[in-house]
Tab-separated table of N, CA and C in Angstrom:
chain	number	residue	atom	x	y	z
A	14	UNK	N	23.833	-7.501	-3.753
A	14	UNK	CA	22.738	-7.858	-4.627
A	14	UNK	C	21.512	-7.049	-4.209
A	15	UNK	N	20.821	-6.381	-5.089
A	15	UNK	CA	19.894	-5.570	-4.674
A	15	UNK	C	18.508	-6.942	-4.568
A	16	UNK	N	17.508	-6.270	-3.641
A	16	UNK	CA	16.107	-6.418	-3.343
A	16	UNK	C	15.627	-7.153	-4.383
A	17	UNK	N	15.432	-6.162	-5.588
A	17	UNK	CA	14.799	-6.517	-6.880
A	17	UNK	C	15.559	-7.630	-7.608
A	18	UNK	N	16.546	-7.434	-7.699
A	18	UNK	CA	17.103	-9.383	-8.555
A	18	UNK	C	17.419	-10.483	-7.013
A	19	UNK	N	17.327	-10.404	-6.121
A	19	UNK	CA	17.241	-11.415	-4.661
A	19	UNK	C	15.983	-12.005	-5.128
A	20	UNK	N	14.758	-11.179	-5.181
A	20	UNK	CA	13.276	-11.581	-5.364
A	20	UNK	C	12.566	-11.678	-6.552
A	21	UNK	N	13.689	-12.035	-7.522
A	21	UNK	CA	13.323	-12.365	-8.791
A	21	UNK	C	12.800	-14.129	-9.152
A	22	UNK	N	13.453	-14.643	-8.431
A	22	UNK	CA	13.170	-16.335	-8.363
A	22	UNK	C	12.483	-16.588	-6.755
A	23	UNK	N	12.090	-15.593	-6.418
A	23	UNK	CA	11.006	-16.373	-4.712
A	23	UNK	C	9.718	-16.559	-4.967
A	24	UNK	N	9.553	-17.773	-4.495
A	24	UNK	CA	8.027	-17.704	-4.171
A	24	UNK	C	7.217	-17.287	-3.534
A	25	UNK	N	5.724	-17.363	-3.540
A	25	UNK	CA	5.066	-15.651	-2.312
A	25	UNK	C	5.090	-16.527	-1.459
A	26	UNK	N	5.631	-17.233	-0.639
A	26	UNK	CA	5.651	-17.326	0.898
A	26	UNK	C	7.260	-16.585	1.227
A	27	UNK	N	7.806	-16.815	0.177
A	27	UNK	CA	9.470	-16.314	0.446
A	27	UNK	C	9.296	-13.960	0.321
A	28	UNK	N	8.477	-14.265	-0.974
A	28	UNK	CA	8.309	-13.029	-1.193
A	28	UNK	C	7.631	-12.141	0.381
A	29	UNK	N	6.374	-12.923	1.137
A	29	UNK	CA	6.227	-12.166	2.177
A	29	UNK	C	6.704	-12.389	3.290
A	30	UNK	N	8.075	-13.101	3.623
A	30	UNK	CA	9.094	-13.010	4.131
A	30	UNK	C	10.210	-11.959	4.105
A	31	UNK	N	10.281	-11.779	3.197
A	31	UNK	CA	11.169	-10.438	2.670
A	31	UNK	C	10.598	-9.614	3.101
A	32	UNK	N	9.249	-9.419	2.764
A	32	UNK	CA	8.290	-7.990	2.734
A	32	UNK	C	8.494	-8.043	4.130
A	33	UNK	N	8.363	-9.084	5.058
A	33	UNK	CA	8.207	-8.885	6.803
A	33	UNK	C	9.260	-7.950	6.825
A	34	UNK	N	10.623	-8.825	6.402
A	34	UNK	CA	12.345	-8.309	6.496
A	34	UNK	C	12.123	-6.912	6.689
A	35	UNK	N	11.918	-6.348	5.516
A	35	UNK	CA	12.015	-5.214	5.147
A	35	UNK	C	11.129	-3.900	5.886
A	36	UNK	N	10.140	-4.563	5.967
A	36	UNK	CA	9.031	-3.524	6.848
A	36	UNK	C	9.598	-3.873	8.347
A	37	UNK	N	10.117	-4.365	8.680
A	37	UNK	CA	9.997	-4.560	10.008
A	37	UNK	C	11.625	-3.488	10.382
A	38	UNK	N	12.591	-3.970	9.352
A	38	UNK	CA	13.767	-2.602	9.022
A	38	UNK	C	13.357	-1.441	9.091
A	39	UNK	N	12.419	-0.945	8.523
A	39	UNK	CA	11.668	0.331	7.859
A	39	UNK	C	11.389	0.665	9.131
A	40	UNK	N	10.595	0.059	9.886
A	40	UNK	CA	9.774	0.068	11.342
A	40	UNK	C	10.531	0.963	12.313
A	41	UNK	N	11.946	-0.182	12.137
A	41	UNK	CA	13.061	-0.047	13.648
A	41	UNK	C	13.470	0.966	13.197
A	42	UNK	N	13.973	1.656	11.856
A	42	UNK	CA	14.486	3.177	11.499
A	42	UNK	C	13.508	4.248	12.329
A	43	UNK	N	12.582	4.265	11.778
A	43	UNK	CA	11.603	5.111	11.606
A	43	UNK	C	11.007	5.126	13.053
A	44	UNK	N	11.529	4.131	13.970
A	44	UNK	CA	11.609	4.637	15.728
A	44	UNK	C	12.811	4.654	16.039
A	45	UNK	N	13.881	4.907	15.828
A	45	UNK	CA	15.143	5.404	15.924
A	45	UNK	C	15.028	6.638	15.336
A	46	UNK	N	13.672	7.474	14.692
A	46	UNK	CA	13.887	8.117	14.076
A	46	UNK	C	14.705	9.060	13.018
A	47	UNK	N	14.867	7.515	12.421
A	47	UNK	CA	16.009	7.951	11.086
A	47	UNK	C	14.808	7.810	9.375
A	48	UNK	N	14.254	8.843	9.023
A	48	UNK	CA	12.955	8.906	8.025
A	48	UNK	C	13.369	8.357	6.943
A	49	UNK	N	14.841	8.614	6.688
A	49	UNK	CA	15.338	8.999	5.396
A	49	UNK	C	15.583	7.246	4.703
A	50	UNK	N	16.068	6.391	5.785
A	50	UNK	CA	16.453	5.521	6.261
A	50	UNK	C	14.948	4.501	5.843
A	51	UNK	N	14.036	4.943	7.012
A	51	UNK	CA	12.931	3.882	7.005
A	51	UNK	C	12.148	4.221	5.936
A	52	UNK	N	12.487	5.612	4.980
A	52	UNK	CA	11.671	5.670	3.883
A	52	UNK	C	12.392	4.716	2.828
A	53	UNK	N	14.079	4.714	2.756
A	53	UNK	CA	14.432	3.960	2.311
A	53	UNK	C	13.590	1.730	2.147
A	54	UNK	N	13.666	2.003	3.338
A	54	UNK	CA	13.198	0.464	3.773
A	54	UNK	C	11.997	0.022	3.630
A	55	UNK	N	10.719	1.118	3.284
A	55	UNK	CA	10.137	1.279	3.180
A	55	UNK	C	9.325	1.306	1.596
A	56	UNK	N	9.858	1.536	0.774
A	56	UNK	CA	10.193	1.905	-0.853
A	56	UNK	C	10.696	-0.028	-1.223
A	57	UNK	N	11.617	-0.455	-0.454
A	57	UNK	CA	11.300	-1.884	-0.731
A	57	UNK	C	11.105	-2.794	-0.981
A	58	UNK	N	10.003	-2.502	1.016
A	58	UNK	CA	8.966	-3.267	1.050
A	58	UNK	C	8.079	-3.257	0.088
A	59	UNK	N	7.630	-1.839	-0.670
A	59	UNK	CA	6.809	-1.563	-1.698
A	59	UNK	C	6.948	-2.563	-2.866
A	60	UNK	N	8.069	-2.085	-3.102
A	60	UNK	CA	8.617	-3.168	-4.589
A	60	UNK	C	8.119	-4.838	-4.322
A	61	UNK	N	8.643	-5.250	-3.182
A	61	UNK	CA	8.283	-6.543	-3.387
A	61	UNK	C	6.919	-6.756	-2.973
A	62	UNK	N	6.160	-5.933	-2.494
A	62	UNK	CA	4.423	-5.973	-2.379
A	62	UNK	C	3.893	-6.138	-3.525
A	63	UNK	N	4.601	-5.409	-4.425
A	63	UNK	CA	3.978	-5.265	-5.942
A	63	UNK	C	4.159	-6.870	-6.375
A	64	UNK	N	5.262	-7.432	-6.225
A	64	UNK	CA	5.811	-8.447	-6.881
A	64	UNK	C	4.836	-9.488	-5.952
A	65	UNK	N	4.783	-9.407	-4.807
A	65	UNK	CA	3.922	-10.559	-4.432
A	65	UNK	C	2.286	-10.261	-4.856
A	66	UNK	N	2.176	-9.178	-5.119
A	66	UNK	CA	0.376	-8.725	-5.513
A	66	UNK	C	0.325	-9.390	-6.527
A	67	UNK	N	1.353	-9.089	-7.435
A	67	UNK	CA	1.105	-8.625	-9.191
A	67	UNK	C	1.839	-9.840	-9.549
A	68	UNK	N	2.044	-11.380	-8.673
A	68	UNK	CA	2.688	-12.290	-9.454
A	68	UNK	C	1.791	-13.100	-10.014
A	69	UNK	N	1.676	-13.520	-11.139
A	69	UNK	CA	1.079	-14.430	-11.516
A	69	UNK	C	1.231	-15.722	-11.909
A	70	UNK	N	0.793	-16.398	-10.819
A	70	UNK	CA	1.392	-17.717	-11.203
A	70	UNK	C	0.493	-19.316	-10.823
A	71	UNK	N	0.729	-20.003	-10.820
A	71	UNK	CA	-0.324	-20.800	-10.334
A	71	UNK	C	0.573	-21.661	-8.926
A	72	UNK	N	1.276	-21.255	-8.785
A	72	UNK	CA	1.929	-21.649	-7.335
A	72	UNK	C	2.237	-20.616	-6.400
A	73	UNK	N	1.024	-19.892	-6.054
A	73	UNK	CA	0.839	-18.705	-5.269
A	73	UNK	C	0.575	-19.448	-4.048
A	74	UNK	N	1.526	-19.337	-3.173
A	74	UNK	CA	1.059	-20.200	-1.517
A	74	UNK	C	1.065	-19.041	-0.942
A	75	UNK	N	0.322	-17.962	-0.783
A	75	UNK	CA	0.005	-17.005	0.133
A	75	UNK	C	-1.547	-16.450	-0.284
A	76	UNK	N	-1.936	-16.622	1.037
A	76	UNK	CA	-3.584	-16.508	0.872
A	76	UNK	C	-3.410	-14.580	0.334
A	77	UNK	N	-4.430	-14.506	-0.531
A	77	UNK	CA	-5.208	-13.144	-0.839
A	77	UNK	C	-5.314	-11.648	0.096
A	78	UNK	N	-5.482	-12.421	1.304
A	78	UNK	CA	-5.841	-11.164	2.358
A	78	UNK	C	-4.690	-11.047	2.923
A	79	UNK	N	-3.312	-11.969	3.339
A	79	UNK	CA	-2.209	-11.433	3.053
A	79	UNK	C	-1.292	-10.510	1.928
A	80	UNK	N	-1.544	-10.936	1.005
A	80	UNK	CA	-0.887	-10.307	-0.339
A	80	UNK	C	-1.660	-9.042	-0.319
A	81	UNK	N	-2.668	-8.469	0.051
A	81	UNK	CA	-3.131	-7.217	-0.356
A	81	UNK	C	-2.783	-6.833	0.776
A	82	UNK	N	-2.622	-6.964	2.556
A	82	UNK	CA	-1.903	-6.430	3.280
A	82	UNK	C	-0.941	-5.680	3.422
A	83	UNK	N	0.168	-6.742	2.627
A	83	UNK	CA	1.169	-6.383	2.352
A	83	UNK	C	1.387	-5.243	1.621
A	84	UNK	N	0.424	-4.830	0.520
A	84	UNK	CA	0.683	-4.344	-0.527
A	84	UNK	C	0.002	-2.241	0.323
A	85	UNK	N	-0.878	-2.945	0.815
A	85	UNK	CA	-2.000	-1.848	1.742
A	85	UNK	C	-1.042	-0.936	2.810
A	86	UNK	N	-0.189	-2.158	3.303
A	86	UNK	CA	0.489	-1.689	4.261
A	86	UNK	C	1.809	-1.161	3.853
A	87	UNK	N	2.082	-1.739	3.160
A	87	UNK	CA	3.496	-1.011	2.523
A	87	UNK	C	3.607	0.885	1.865
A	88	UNK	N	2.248	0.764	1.316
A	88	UNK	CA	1.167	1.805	1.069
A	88	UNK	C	1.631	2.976	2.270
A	89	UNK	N	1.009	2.981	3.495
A	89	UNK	CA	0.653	2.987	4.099
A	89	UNK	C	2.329	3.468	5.276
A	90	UNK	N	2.613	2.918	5.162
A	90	UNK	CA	4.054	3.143	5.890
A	90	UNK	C	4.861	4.365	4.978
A	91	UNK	N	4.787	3.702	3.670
A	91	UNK	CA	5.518	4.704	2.327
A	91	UNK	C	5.134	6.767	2.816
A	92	UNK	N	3.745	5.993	3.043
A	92	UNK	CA	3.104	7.588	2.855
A	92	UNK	C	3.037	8.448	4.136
A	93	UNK	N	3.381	7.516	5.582
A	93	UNK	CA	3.909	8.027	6.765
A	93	UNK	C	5.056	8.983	6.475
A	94	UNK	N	5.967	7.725	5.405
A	94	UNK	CA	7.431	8.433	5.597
A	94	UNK	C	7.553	10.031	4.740
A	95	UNK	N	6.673	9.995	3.631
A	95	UNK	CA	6.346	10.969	2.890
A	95	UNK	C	5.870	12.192	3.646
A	96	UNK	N	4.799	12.047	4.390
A	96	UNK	CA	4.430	13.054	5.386
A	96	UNK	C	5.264	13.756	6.198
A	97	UNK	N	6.142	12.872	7.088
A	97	UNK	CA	7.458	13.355	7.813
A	97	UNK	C	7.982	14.174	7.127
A	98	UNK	N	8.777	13.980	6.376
A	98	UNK	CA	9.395	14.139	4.861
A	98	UNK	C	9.180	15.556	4.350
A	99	UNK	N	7.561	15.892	5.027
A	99	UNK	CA	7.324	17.079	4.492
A	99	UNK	C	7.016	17.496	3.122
A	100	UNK	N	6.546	15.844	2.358
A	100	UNK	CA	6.151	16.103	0.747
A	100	UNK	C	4.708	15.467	1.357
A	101	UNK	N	4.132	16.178	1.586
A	101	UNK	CA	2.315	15.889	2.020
A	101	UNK	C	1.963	15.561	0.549
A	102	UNK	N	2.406	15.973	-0.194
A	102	UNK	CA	1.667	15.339	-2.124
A	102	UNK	C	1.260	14.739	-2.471
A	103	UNK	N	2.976	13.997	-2.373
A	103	UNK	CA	3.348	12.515	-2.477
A	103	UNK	C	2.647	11.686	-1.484
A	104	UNK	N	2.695	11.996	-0.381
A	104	UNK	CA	1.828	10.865	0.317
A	104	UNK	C	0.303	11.039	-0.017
A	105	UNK	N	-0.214	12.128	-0.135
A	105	UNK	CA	-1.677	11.767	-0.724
A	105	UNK	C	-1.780	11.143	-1.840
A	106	UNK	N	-0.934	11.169	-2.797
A	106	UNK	CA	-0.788	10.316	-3.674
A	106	UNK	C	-0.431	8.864	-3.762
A	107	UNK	N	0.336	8.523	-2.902
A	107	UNK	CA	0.906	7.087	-2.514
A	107	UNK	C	-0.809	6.262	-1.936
A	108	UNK	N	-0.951	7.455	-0.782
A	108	UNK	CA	-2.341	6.656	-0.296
A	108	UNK	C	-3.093	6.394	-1.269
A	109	UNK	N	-3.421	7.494	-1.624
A	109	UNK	CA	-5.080	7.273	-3.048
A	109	UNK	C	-4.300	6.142	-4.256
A	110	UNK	N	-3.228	6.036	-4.347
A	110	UNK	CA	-3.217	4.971	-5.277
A	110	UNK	C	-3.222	3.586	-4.935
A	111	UNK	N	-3.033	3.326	-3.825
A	111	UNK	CA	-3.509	1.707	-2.969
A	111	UNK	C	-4.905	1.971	-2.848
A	112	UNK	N	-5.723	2.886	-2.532
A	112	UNK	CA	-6.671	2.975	-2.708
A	112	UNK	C	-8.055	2.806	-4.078
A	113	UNK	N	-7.035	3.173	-4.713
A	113	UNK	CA	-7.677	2.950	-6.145
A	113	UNK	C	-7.407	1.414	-6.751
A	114	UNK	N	-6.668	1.158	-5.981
A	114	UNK	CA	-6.026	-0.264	-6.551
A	114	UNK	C	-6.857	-1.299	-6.059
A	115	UNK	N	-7.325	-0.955	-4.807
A	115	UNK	CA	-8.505	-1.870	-3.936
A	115	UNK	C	-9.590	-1.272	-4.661
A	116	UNK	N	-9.478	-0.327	-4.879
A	116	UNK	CA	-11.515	-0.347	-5.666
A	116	UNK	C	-11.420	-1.152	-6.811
A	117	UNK	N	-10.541	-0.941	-7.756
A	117	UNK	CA	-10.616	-1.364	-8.747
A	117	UNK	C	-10.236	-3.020	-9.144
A	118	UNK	N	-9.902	-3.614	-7.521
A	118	UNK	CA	-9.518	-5.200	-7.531
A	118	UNK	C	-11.421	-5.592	-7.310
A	119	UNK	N	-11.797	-4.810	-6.163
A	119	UNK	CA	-13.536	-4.914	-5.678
A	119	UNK	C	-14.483	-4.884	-7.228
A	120	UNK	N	-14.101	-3.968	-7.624
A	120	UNK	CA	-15.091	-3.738	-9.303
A	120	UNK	C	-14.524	-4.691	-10.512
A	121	UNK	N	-13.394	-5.331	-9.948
A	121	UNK	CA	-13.258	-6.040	-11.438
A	121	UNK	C	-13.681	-7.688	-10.940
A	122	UNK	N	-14.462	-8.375	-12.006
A	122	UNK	CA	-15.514	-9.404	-11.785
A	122	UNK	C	-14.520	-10.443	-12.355
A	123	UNK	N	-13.206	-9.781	-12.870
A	123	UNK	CA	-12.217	-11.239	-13.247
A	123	UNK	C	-11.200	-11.354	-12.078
A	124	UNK	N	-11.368	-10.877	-11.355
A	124	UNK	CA	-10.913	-10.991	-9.951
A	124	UNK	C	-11.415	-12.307	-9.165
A	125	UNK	N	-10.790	-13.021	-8.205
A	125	UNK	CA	-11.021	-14.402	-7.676
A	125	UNK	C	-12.470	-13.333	-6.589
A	126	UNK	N	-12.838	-14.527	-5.987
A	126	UNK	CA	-13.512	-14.011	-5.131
A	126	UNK	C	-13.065	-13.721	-4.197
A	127	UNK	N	-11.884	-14.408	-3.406
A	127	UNK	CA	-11.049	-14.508	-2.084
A	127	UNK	C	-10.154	-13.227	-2.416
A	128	UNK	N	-9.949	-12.595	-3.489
A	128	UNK	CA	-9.305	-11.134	-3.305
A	128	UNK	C	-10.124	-10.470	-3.651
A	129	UNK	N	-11.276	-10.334	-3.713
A	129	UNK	CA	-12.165	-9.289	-4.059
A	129	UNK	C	-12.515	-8.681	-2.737
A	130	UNK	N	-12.701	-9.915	-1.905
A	130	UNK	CA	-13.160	-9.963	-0.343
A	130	UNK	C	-12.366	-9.447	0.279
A	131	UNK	N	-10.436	-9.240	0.067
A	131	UNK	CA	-9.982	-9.104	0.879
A	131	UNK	C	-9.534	-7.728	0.618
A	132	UNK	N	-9.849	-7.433	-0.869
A	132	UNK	CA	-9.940	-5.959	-1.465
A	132	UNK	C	-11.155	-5.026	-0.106
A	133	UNK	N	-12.311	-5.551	-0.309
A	133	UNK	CA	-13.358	-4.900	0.751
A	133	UNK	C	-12.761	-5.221	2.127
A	134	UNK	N	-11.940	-5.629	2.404
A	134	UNK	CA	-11.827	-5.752	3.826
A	134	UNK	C	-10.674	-4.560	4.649
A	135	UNK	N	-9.834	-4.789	3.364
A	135	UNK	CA	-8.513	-3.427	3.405
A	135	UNK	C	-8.698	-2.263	3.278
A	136	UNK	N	-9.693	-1.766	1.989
A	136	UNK	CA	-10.540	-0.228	1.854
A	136	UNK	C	-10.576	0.301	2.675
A	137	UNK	N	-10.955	-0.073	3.596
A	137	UNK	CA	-11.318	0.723	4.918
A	137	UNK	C	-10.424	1.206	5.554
A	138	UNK	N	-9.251	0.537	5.575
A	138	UNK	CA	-7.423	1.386	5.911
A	138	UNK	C	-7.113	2.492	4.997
A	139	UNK	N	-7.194	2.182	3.916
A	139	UNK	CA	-6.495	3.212	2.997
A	139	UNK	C	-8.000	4.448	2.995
A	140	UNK	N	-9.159	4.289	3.309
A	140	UNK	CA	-9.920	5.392	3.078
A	140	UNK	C	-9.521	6.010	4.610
A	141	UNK	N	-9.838	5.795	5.396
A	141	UNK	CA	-9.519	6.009	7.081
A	141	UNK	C	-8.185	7.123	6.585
A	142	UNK	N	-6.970	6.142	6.057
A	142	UNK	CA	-5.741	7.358	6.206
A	142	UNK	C	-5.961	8.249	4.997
A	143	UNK	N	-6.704	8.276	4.377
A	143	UNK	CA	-6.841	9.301	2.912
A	143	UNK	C	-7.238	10.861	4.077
A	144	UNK	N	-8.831	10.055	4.446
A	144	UNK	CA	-9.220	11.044	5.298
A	144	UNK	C	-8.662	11.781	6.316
A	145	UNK	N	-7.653	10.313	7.016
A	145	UNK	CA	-6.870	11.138	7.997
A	145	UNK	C	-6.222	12.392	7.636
A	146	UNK	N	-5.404	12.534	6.211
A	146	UNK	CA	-4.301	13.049	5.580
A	146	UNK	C	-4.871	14.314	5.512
A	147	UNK	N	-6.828	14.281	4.565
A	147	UNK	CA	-7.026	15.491	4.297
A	147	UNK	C	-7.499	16.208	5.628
A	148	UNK	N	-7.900	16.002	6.586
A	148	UNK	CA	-8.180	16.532	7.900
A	148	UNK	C	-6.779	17.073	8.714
A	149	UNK	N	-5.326	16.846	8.697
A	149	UNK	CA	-4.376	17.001	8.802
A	149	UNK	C	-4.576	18.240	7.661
A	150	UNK	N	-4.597	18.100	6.559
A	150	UNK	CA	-4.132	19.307	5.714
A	150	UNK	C	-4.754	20.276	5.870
A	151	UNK	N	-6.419	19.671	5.912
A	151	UNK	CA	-7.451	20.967	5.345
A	151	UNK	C	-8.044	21.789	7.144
A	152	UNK	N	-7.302	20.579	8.620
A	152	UNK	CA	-8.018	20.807	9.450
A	152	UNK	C	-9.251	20.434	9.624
A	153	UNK	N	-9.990	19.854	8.771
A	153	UNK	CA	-11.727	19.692	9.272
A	153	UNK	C	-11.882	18.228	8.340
A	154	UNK	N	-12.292	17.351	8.619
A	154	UNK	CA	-12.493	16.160	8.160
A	154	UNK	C	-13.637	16.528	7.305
A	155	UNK	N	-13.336	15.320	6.539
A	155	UNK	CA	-13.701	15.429	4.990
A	155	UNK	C	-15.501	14.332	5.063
A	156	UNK	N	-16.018	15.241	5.655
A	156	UNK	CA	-17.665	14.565	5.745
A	156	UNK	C	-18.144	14.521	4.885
A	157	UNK	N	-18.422	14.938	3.700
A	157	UNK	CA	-19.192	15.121	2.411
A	157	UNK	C	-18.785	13.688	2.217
A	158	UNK	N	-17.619	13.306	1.504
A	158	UNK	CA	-17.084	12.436	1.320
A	158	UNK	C	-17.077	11.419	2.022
A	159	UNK	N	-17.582	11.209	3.332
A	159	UNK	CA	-17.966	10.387	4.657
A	159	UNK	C	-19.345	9.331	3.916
A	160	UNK	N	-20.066	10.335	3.235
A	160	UNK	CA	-20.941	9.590	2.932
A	160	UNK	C	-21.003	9.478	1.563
A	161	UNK	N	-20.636	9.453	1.148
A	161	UNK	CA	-20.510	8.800	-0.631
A	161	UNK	C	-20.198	7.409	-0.523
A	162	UNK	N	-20.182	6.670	-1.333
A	162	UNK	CA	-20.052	5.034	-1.017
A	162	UNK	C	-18.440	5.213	-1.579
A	163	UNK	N	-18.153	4.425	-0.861
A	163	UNK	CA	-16.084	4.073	-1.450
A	163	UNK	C	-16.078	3.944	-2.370
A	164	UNK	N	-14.949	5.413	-2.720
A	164	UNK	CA	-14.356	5.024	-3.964
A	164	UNK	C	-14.754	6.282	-4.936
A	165	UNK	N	-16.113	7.031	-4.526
A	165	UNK	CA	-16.692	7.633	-5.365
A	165	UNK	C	-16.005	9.620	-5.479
A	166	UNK	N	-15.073	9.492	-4.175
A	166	UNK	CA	-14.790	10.759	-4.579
A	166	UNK	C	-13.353	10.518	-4.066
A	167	UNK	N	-12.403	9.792	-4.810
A	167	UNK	CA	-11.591	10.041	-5.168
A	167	UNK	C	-11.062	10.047	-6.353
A	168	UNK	N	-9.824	10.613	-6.757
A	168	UNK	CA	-9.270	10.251	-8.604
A	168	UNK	C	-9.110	9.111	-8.813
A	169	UNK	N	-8.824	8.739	-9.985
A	169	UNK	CA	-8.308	7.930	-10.653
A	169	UNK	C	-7.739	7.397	-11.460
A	170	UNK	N	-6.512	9.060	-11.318
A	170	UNK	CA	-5.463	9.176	-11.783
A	170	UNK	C	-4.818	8.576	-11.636
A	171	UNK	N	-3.593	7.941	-12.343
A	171	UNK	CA	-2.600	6.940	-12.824
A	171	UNK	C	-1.159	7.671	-11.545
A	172	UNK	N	-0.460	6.832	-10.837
A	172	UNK	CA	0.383	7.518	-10.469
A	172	UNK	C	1.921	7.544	-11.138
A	173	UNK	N	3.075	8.147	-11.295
A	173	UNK	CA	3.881	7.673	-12.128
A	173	UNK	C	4.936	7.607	-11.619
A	174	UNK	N	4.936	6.934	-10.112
A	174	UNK	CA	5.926	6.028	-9.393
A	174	UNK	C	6.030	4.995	-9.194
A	175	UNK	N	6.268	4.462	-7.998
A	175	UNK	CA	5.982	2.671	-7.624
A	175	UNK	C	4.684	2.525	-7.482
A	176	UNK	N	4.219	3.277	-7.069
A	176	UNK	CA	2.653	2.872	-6.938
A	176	UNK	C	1.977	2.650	-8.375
């Protein structure tokens, strides 16, 4: 039974149970150094981040600043494995789109307050590794952009994967 119909009937305490499952699989590959493997495990964790972000329901038993963790971090691991991988692209892309996803949870006012908060609290991961990525590519960290307020110089282009 695949991932995606297992976590079709869980609830988000079950859903970030899985997500542990799975990232924590992804983890043990990816220090056994098997990429292919923890990118596998990794891809996922993604899926069901989405599903615990993006569920809507009114029996959500997982606080806000977990669920965007999950979703940040899954992010975040994805775009490690991408880097290895040797598709630097794709992972700038994987990053900037959790990234855009937290600005745009922070700017939207139909957003609860308790994820808006936990939107501003995560930003700061996904901008940190954006920057990390382009200082890795370009060699010289990306200062201009140091001081712009979050959010303001990246795209906000649509991505047309899991993210």
């Amino acid at each position: 039974m695949s991932t995606q119909s297992r976590t079709t009937e869980l609830s988000t305490s079950a859903l970030l149970a899985e997500w542990r499952r799975l990232t924590h699989a992804g983890n043990d590959a990816r220090q056994a150094q098997c990429v292919v493997h923890a990118f596998s495990w990794h891809e996922q964790a993604l899926r069901v981040a989405h599903r615990l972000l993006f569920k809507h329901t009114d029996s959500i038993d997982v606080p806000d600043d977990d669920r965007l963790a999950a979703f940040v971090v899954a992010h975040l691991n994805l775009a490690e494995c991408l880097e290895t991988l040797d598709q630097p692209s794709s992972a700038a892309e994987c990053l900037q789109c959790a990234h855009n996803r937290l600005k745009s949870i922070m700017e939207n006012e139909d957003e609860s307050q308790s994820m808006r908060i936990a939107a501003c609290h995560h930003i700061r991961y996904t901008w940190a590794a954006l920057n990390e990525h382009e200082t890795r590519r370009s060699g010289t960290p990306n200062t201009v952009d140091a001081l712009l307020p979050t959010g303001l110089h990246w795209s906000t282009a649509q991505s047309t994967s899991l993210h």
